[in-house]
Structure formats: C-alpha cells, structure tokens
Amino acid sequence: MSDFRQTFLADSIDKLTALETQVKKDFSENLRREAFRTIHTIKGGAQTFDLPQAAQIADELENTLSGGATENDKNLLVEGIEFLISSLQTNEFSAPEDFLEKLRRAGQKTSAGEIFFINIPLDVFKNLSAQERNAAASAIRAEKDIFCVEAGFDAAKFAEDYRNLQQILGEKSEILASMPSEKYKLAGKIGFRIFIASREPAENLRISLKSFDAEISAFERKENDSSDLHEMLRQIAAHGENIAEKSGKEIRFEIFSNGAALSADKLNSFFEILLHLIRNAVDHAIGKSGSVEILFFNETDRLHVSVADDGKGIDLQKVRARAVAKNLISDDDVPDANEIIELIFAPEFSTADKLTEISGRGVGLDAVKSAVEKINGKIFVRNRKTNGAIFEIIVPTKRI
C-alpha cells in the first residue's frame, strides 16, 4: 500500500507542477476544465490515502473551478495549487483558513449569463425550487451526470427505507430533488422519483440499489457547444448582458434547455422573440438588479419556451389606465386580470413613461405575438405567485 501511496504523491505533485505552469501562462476555458478533472482525481486519491488536509484544499479548488473561475482568479488558483503541493509533500500542512474562504467566495461567483443543457423532463424541471435548480446547474458546471431513481416503498417501513436509500445515494452522489411518483401505485407502494448528480457509472449506482425496489435511468450529458441552438442561446445571453450593462443594471441570465433541432429560419424567429422579451424584462420589470430565466425545451409534440423574471411584475392598474388613454377600453369597462394582461399585446402599446434606447418607441409586445403566430405558436403571460412575470410560448413541433 505504501508503494501505491508514494506513486500517487509523486505523480500528483508532477501533474500539479505542470498545471501551475499552464495556469500562469494562459488560463482558458479548456484549461479550467482540464484543471477541474486533475484536481478532482487528486482529491479522490487524497481521500483514499487518508490525506485530509490535501483533500480539503483539493475540494475547495474543485468548487472554485466548477463555479466558473476566470482569468481574474488565476493568482488565487496558483496559490491554491502551491498549497496543495505543500500538503502532499507534508501531510501536516494545512492551508490558511482565510485563503480557503477566498476560494469559497470565488467558487460562488458565476458569469452573468450561463447556458445549461439538461435532460430532466420539463414537467419535473418546472416544479423544482430555485434551490434545486441551482443545485442542478452546479452539477452541470461540475460535469456530473444526472440520474433519476424510481423507487417504491412499503407503507409500513417507508420512513426507514426511504432514509436508508437517501443515505446510500448520498455516499456516491448529490441528491438534487425528490418528488412523489405514481409508478408503484398499482403495487400498493409509496413511489418516489429522486434526481441525483454523480460521476459514478450507472452500473455502479445500480449495484448499490440492489436491496431496494428501485430503477435508475441516466440522462445523457449533451455536448452542444457547437450546435446552432447553443449558438443562438449564447447570443441571447450575450445580448441580455449588454442590454443590462447599458441600463446600468446587474441582471443575471440563466438559460436551461434539453436541446432541439430547429431550422435556421425558426432559430432566427426565436432569436428575435427572445430578444424582445429580455429587453422588456430589463427595461420594464427589473430595478437595479435581478435575474431572468429562459427555458427552451423540446417535448414530444411541442416546443416550450419561457422567459421569467423576478422583477416587479405587470402593473395591472397602470396597464388599464394606459389602455383607457389609448381608447382600447372605456373607463367603465371592468376587465379581469387576464384580460388586462392581454392588453399589453395591443399594437404600439407601452407603459414606458419615456423613450429609452431599449423601449418606448412603438415596437412592443405586439411584435412578439406576431412573430410567435408566424411560426404557428401561441404566447401566454401571467404574473408569478412570488414576484415578477413569466411569458410562455408553445409551438407544435409537427409544424417546425
């Protein structure tokens, strides 16, 4: 065992020394991914050979790299690699706590616009909490695979068996979310779907579940960096950042998609639609800071696209007053909330109080509705239960 340990230490120090040189020279996105894989492997070895200090430093470095470390973090990463080398050379060495805290803060920093390709079904993904979605996004950044575990439990032992299953899953994976399942209902059992993220092969996870009435399925990780859809979504994120910057606002854009093969003209249509909607969110909905989430999911018989913000939502009184002023409705009309919201799609309708570079120039949401209808789709809008508004677009895929 000692020979294996010495080989691991020598090999790891050589790899880290070479990595330090590369990081100092040119820290690129490809190098970030390579560094992440190297550090992850060394962390596993440190844990195997009982090197807790080295494992802790590697873990913090791994989190920083998976959190979207950039050229600005280069010096911090170099210092961390040097600390990790020292810890491998002398097991008693521990990195200073204030340095570890710097790594943690850097690991929490992400870019203003990110795109995540994820194969969790839309009906499930829409029901995830903000915390669960963030966990899924972090797992994708860390290049983990996502799995779904379907399990059935006897009612009499549900609490104990469910707890044991979670413990086993937690040893080899990160639990992202869990929710009831109807799959085992006919068998008289309590069913659950548990979504996990792991780097373990599916077969290893399957073996660990052999004592449970459970099935596991993997969501294949997609490599979409060169796809036309990815490029269109990347441009949308970039435009969103640019618009927010010009407005003097700090707005985070997150885009989730399961991938879709669309023709060039349809991609161009969606580009224009999404650009209008994020302009609307930046100018009308969000104050000094906030977030915009775009979902772009291809389902069995339709394409589902949505743009949601966490801003102030649609001011129904202001919309109604502007509609009265434009003679769209009379002052005596008493439309309900849905009817008022529909008024925002009227031609040249705007609640902007002044002209800006972004909006208030007579090209409003009527252009969005028209563009959606040209691709045989429908658009719906509503205020969210918490804060902000959400625009949803449904397009039958048989017409794409």
XYZ file of C-alpha atoms in Angstrom:
400
model
C 0.000 0.000 0.000
C 2.873 2.373 0.830
C 4.298 1.931 -2.688
C 0.943 2.929 -4.224
C 0.803 5.918 -1.879
C 4.282 7.123 -2.885
C 3.443 6.682 -6.566
C 0.252 8.701 -6.099
C 2.107 11.502 -4.290
C 4.904 11.745 -6.867
C 2.508 11.614 -9.820
C 0.152 14.203 -8.281
C 2.954 16.645 -7.500
C 4.276 16.352 -11.076
C 0.791 16.997 -12.513
C 0.198 19.966 -10.199
C 3.585 21.482 -11.035
C 2.784 21.270 -14.750
C -0.725 22.626 -14.141
C 0.649 25.597 -12.194
C 2.878 26.498 -15.133
C -0.063 26.293 -17.552
C -2.320 28.430 -15.368
C 0.343 31.110 -15.044
C 0.833 31.147 -18.831
C -2.708 31.149 -20.229
C -5.860 30.404 -18.213
C -8.503 29.440 -20.778
C -11.884 27.719 -20.515
C -10.349 24.471 -21.794
C -7.645 24.698 -19.154
C -10.274 25.313 -16.470
C -11.973 22.038 -17.438
C -8.644 20.187 -17.538
C -7.660 21.634 -14.158
C -11.003 20.598 -12.696
C -10.515 16.970 -13.791
C -6.930 16.893 -12.477
C -7.867 18.327 -9.078
C -10.892 16.022 -8.805
C -8.699 12.949 -9.392
C -6.147 14.122 -6.821
C -8.895 14.766 -4.284
C -10.115 11.189 -4.661
C -6.592 9.864 -4.173
C -6.032 12.057 -1.111
C -9.210 10.694 0.439
C -8.169 7.111 -0.356
C -4.723 7.500 1.211
C -6.024 9.366 4.281
C -4.653 12.826 3.497
C -7.462 15.025 4.884
C -5.641 18.359 4.598
C -4.793 17.794 0.932
C -8.327 16.518 0.270
C -9.803 19.697 1.780
C -7.643 22.015 -0.342
C -8.432 19.985 -3.466
C -12.137 20.098 -2.651
C -12.127 23.899 -2.336
C -10.109 24.248 -5.558
C -12.553 21.910 -7.315
C -15.534 24.001 -6.195
C -13.842 27.188 -7.390
C -13.100 25.681 -10.789
C -16.617 24.288 -11.196
C -18.085 27.659 -10.173
C -16.725 29.334 -13.295
C -13.239 30.537 -12.319
C -11.841 33.059 -14.800
C -8.574 34.753 -15.714
C -9.162 37.122 -12.781
C -8.857 34.168 -10.384
C -5.535 32.995 -11.834
C -3.333 34.144 -8.944
C -5.723 32.628 -6.410
C -5.654 29.278 -8.228
C -1.858 29.315 -8.483
C -1.622 29.916 -4.733
C -4.082 27.085 -4.112
C -2.091 24.676 -6.289
C 1.074 25.581 -4.382
C -0.697 24.947 -1.066
C -1.926 21.587 -2.370
C 1.598 20.600 -3.415
C 2.877 21.542 0.068
C 0.146 19.480 1.684
C 1.012 16.433 -0.419
C 4.690 16.856 0.464
C 3.938 17.251 4.171
C 0.696 15.759 5.403
C 0.634 18.035 8.459
C 0.415 21.164 6.288
C -2.955 22.957 6.258
C -3.901 25.906 4.084
C -4.774 29.114 5.991
C -8.498 29.418 6.697
C -8.660 32.942 5.242
C -7.287 31.572 1.955
C -9.855 28.748 1.918
C -12.552 31.377 2.446
C -11.275 33.288 -0.603
C -11.589 30.094 -2.639
C -15.152 29.594 -1.397
C -16.141 33.112 -2.399
C -14.578 32.662 -5.831
C -16.442 29.358 -6.211
C -19.754 31.108 -5.633
C -19.104 33.598 -8.432
C -20.524 32.767 -11.837
C -20.844 34.693 -15.074
C -23.809 36.945 -15.738
C -25.104 34.639 -18.463
C -24.986 30.845 -18.411
C -26.479 28.110 -20.569
C -27.241 24.664 -19.174
C -28.289 21.670 -21.264
C -30.255 19.330 -19.045
C -32.415 16.310 -19.805
C -34.683 16.387 -16.771
C -38.249 16.337 -18.195
C -39.828 19.788 -18.393
C -42.827 18.849 -16.236
C -40.374 17.904 -13.492
C -37.943 20.754 -14.004
C -40.662 23.419 -13.803
C -41.595 22.126 -10.334
C -38.084 22.328 -8.907
C -37.465 25.033 -6.347
C -34.915 27.768 -7.008
C -32.502 25.977 -4.682
C -32.970 22.677 -6.550
C -32.434 24.366 -9.922
C -29.248 25.951 -8.612
C -28.084 22.529 -7.443
C -28.751 21.089 -10.907
C -26.848 23.968 -12.525
C -23.891 23.468 -10.170
C -23.850 19.755 -11.006
C -23.682 20.535 -14.732
C -20.854 23.016 -14.145
C -19.019 20.262 -12.267
C -19.515 17.940 -15.282
C -21.578 15.423 -13.333
C -24.170 13.150 -14.928
C -27.780 13.375 -13.778
C -29.791 10.260 -12.963
C -33.364 9.533 -11.977
C -34.001 6.867 -9.326
C -37.574 5.499 -9.263
C -38.232 3.679 -6.004
C -41.224 2.021 -4.339
C -41.600 1.589 -0.580
C -43.911 -0.493 1.598
C -46.024 1.863 3.689
C -45.147 0.108 6.959
C -41.393 0.669 6.512
C -41.484 3.793 4.357
C -39.668 6.201 6.687
C -36.831 3.783 7.484
C -36.322 2.516 3.917
C -36.535 5.995 2.392
C -33.939 7.268 4.858
C -31.634 4.309 4.096
C -31.965 4.883 0.352
C -31.080 8.555 0.709
C -28.052 7.641 2.811
C -26.785 5.192 0.178
C -27.378 7.672 -2.648
C -25.636 10.391 -0.653
C -22.462 8.308 -0.428
C -21.996 8.158 -4.206
C -23.924 11.162 -5.456
C -25.527 14.509 -4.708
C -29.298 14.448 -4.239
C -30.796 17.267 -6.313
C -34.528 16.793 -5.778
C -37.172 14.237 -4.894
C -40.883 14.082 -5.578
C -43.770 11.581 -5.438
C -44.214 9.095 -8.283
C -47.284 7.222 -9.498
C -45.240 4.311 -10.844
C -45.707 1.983 -7.863
C -49.293 2.947 -7.059
C -50.855 -0.201 -8.529
C -48.476 -2.318 -6.462
C -49.760 -0.627 -3.295
C -46.428 1.056 -2.606
C -45.355 4.644 -1.997
C -43.408 5.802 -5.033
C -40.724 8.471 -5.286
C -38.555 9.908 -8.043
C -35.162 11.010 -6.785
C -32.870 13.026 -9.044
C -29.167 12.740 -8.312
C -25.894 14.022 -9.784
C -22.827 11.810 -9.813
C -19.669 10.887 -11.682
C -20.215 7.227 -10.854
C -21.082 4.912 -13.776
C -24.765 3.995 -13.891
C -23.965 0.320 -13.284
C -22.142 1.120 -10.018
C -25.141 3.088 -8.807
C -27.468 0.302 -9.910
C -25.498 -2.256 -7.870
C -25.696 -0.077 -4.751
C -29.524 -0.095 -5.057
C -29.949 -3.875 -5.403
C -31.569 -4.241 -1.963
C -34.328 -1.757 -2.912
C -37.274 -1.949 -5.270
C -35.745 0.740 -7.461
C -34.737 1.516 -11.027
C -32.196 4.034 -12.209
C -32.012 5.793 -15.561
C -29.334 8.152 -16.822
C -29.807 11.430 -18.632
C -27.098 11.519 -21.266
C -24.916 14.570 -20.910
C -25.029 16.633 -24.099
C -22.122 18.320 -25.795
C -23.900 21.223 -27.502
C -21.114 23.770 -27.662
C -21.108 23.784 -31.473
C -24.828 23.341 -32.138
C -26.889 26.038 -33.855
C -29.268 26.149 -30.884
C -26.419 26.649 -28.447
C -25.025 29.465 -30.570
C -28.415 31.184 -30.712
C -28.854 30.881 -26.935
C -25.293 32.098 -26.373
C -26.057 35.208 -28.429
C -29.239 35.795 -26.417
C -27.289 35.612 -23.152
C -24.660 37.993 -24.530
C -27.315 40.462 -25.742
C -29.023 40.288 -22.362
C -25.795 41.145 -20.577
C -25.127 44.004 -22.996
C -28.616 45.488 -22.588
C -28.398 45.237 -18.796
C -24.983 46.890 -18.779
C -26.231 49.790 -20.917
C -29.121 50.219 -18.470
C -26.759 50.311 -15.501
C -28.345 47.179 -14.015
C -26.904 43.977 -12.598
C -29.010 41.200 -14.102
C -28.197 37.506 -14.177
C -29.348 35.429 -17.160
C -29.750 31.658 -16.882
C -30.843 29.510 -19.820
C -31.909 25.873 -19.460
C -32.529 23.650 -22.495
C -32.730 19.981 -23.394
C -31.665 20.705 -26.977
C -33.765 20.918 -30.114
C -33.031 20.572 -33.813
C -34.616 23.595 -35.478
C -34.324 25.030 -38.950
C -32.316 28.213 -39.446
C -35.421 30.353 -40.028
C -37.044 29.086 -36.815
C -33.873 29.805 -34.852
C -33.863 33.337 -36.280
C -37.509 33.747 -35.283
C -36.826 32.651 -31.728
C -33.800 34.917 -31.538
C -35.980 37.940 -32.320
C -38.722 36.781 -29.947
C -36.366 36.192 -27.035
C -34.504 39.427 -27.677
C -37.766 41.400 -27.441
C -38.729 39.611 -24.224
C -35.421 40.160 -22.442
C -35.453 43.830 -23.499
C -38.907 44.059 -21.947
C -37.714 42.388 -18.740
C -34.638 44.600 -18.420
C -36.408 47.885 -19.136
C -39.824 47.387 -17.540
C -39.607 44.646 -14.930
C -36.297 44.692 -13.111
C -34.963 47.509 -10.973
C -31.278 47.825 -10.176
C -30.667 44.081 -10.008
C -32.424 40.809 -10.624
C -32.478 37.694 -12.752
C -34.018 36.366 -15.959
C -34.531 32.655 -16.583
C -35.144 31.237 -20.051
C -36.392 27.685 -20.604
C -36.084 26.214 -24.103
C -37.435 22.656 -24.012
C -38.338 20.295 -26.827
C -41.183 17.978 -25.741
C -42.888 15.061 -27.501
C -45.281 17.108 -29.595
C -44.385 20.715 -28.919
C -41.653 23.198 -28.180
C -41.958 25.027 -24.867
C -40.113 28.330 -24.416
C -40.493 30.652 -21.443
C -38.913 33.849 -20.149
C -39.356 34.564 -16.439
C -38.039 37.485 -14.412
C -38.022 38.238 -10.687
C -38.926 41.887 -11.102
C -41.997 43.871 -10.097
C -44.452 42.020 -12.346
C -47.082 43.558 -14.599
C -48.764 46.591 -13.023
C -52.425 45.887 -13.828
C -53.632 49.338 -12.818
C -51.028 51.041 -14.983
C -51.845 48.815 -17.957
C -55.561 49.521 -17.573
C -55.021 53.272 -17.295
C -52.841 53.310 -20.424
C -55.433 51.211 -22.294
C -58.149 53.728 -21.357
C -55.928 56.597 -22.508
C -55.402 54.868 -25.875
C -59.160 54.157 -26.212
C -58.593 50.414 -26.191
C -61.221 50.109 -23.462
C -63.620 52.577 -21.871
C -63.281 53.880 -18.359
C -66.453 51.969 -17.462
C -65.097 48.585 -18.549
C -64.171 46.184 -15.748
C -61.844 43.601 -17.317
C -60.445 40.798 -15.178
C -56.706 40.334 -14.573
C -56.193 38.065 -17.586
C -57.999 40.449 -19.908
C -55.915 43.375 -18.655
C -52.686 41.464 -19.199
C -53.736 40.619 -22.757
C -53.866 44.361 -23.498
C -50.055 44.537 -23.427
C -50.065 42.784 -26.817
C -52.069 45.566 -28.462
C -50.273 47.356 -31.346
C -47.903 50.137 -30.218
C -48.903 49.593 -26.594
C -46.309 50.590 -23.992
C -46.329 51.616 -20.365
C -42.920 53.266 -20.683
C -43.022 56.828 -19.340
C -40.163 57.951 -21.559
C -38.206 56.917 -24.617
C -35.051 54.917 -23.974
C -32.550 53.159 -26.180
C -34.299 49.917 -25.229
C -38.042 50.553 -25.401
C -40.907 53.015 -25.591
C -40.516 53.555 -29.352
C -43.724 51.903 -30.555
C -42.225 48.454 -31.190
C -43.695 46.484 -28.328
C -45.026 43.100 -27.406
C -47.376 43.080 -30.397
C -44.265 42.322 -32.463
C -43.550 39.346 -30.200
C -47.076 37.994 -30.553
C -46.961 38.430 -34.318
C -43.623 36.595 -34.551
C -44.935 33.732 -32.409
C -48.064 33.387 -34.529
C -45.979 33.299 -37.724
C -44.442 30.023 -36.512
C -47.927 28.728 -35.585
C -47.379 29.230 -31.886
C -49.244 30.810 -29.008
C -47.963 33.101 -26.267
C -49.267 33.390 -22.717
C -48.250 35.754 -19.923
C -49.006 35.930 -16.234
C -47.675 37.418 -13.037
C -45.800 34.882 -10.928
C -47.031 33.915 -7.470
C -43.960 35.371 -5.758
C -42.642 38.236 -7.863
C -42.056 39.012 -11.491
C -43.776 37.816 -14.647
C -43.458 34.860 -16.987
C -44.044 34.693 -20.749
C -44.665 31.193 -22.114
C -44.607 30.199 -25.780
C -45.967 26.902 -27.109
C -45.220 25.802 -30.669
C -46.444 22.438 -32.053
C -43.349 20.518 -33.191
C -45.142 18.913 -36.111
C -45.147 22.361 -37.721
C -41.449 23.057 -37.110
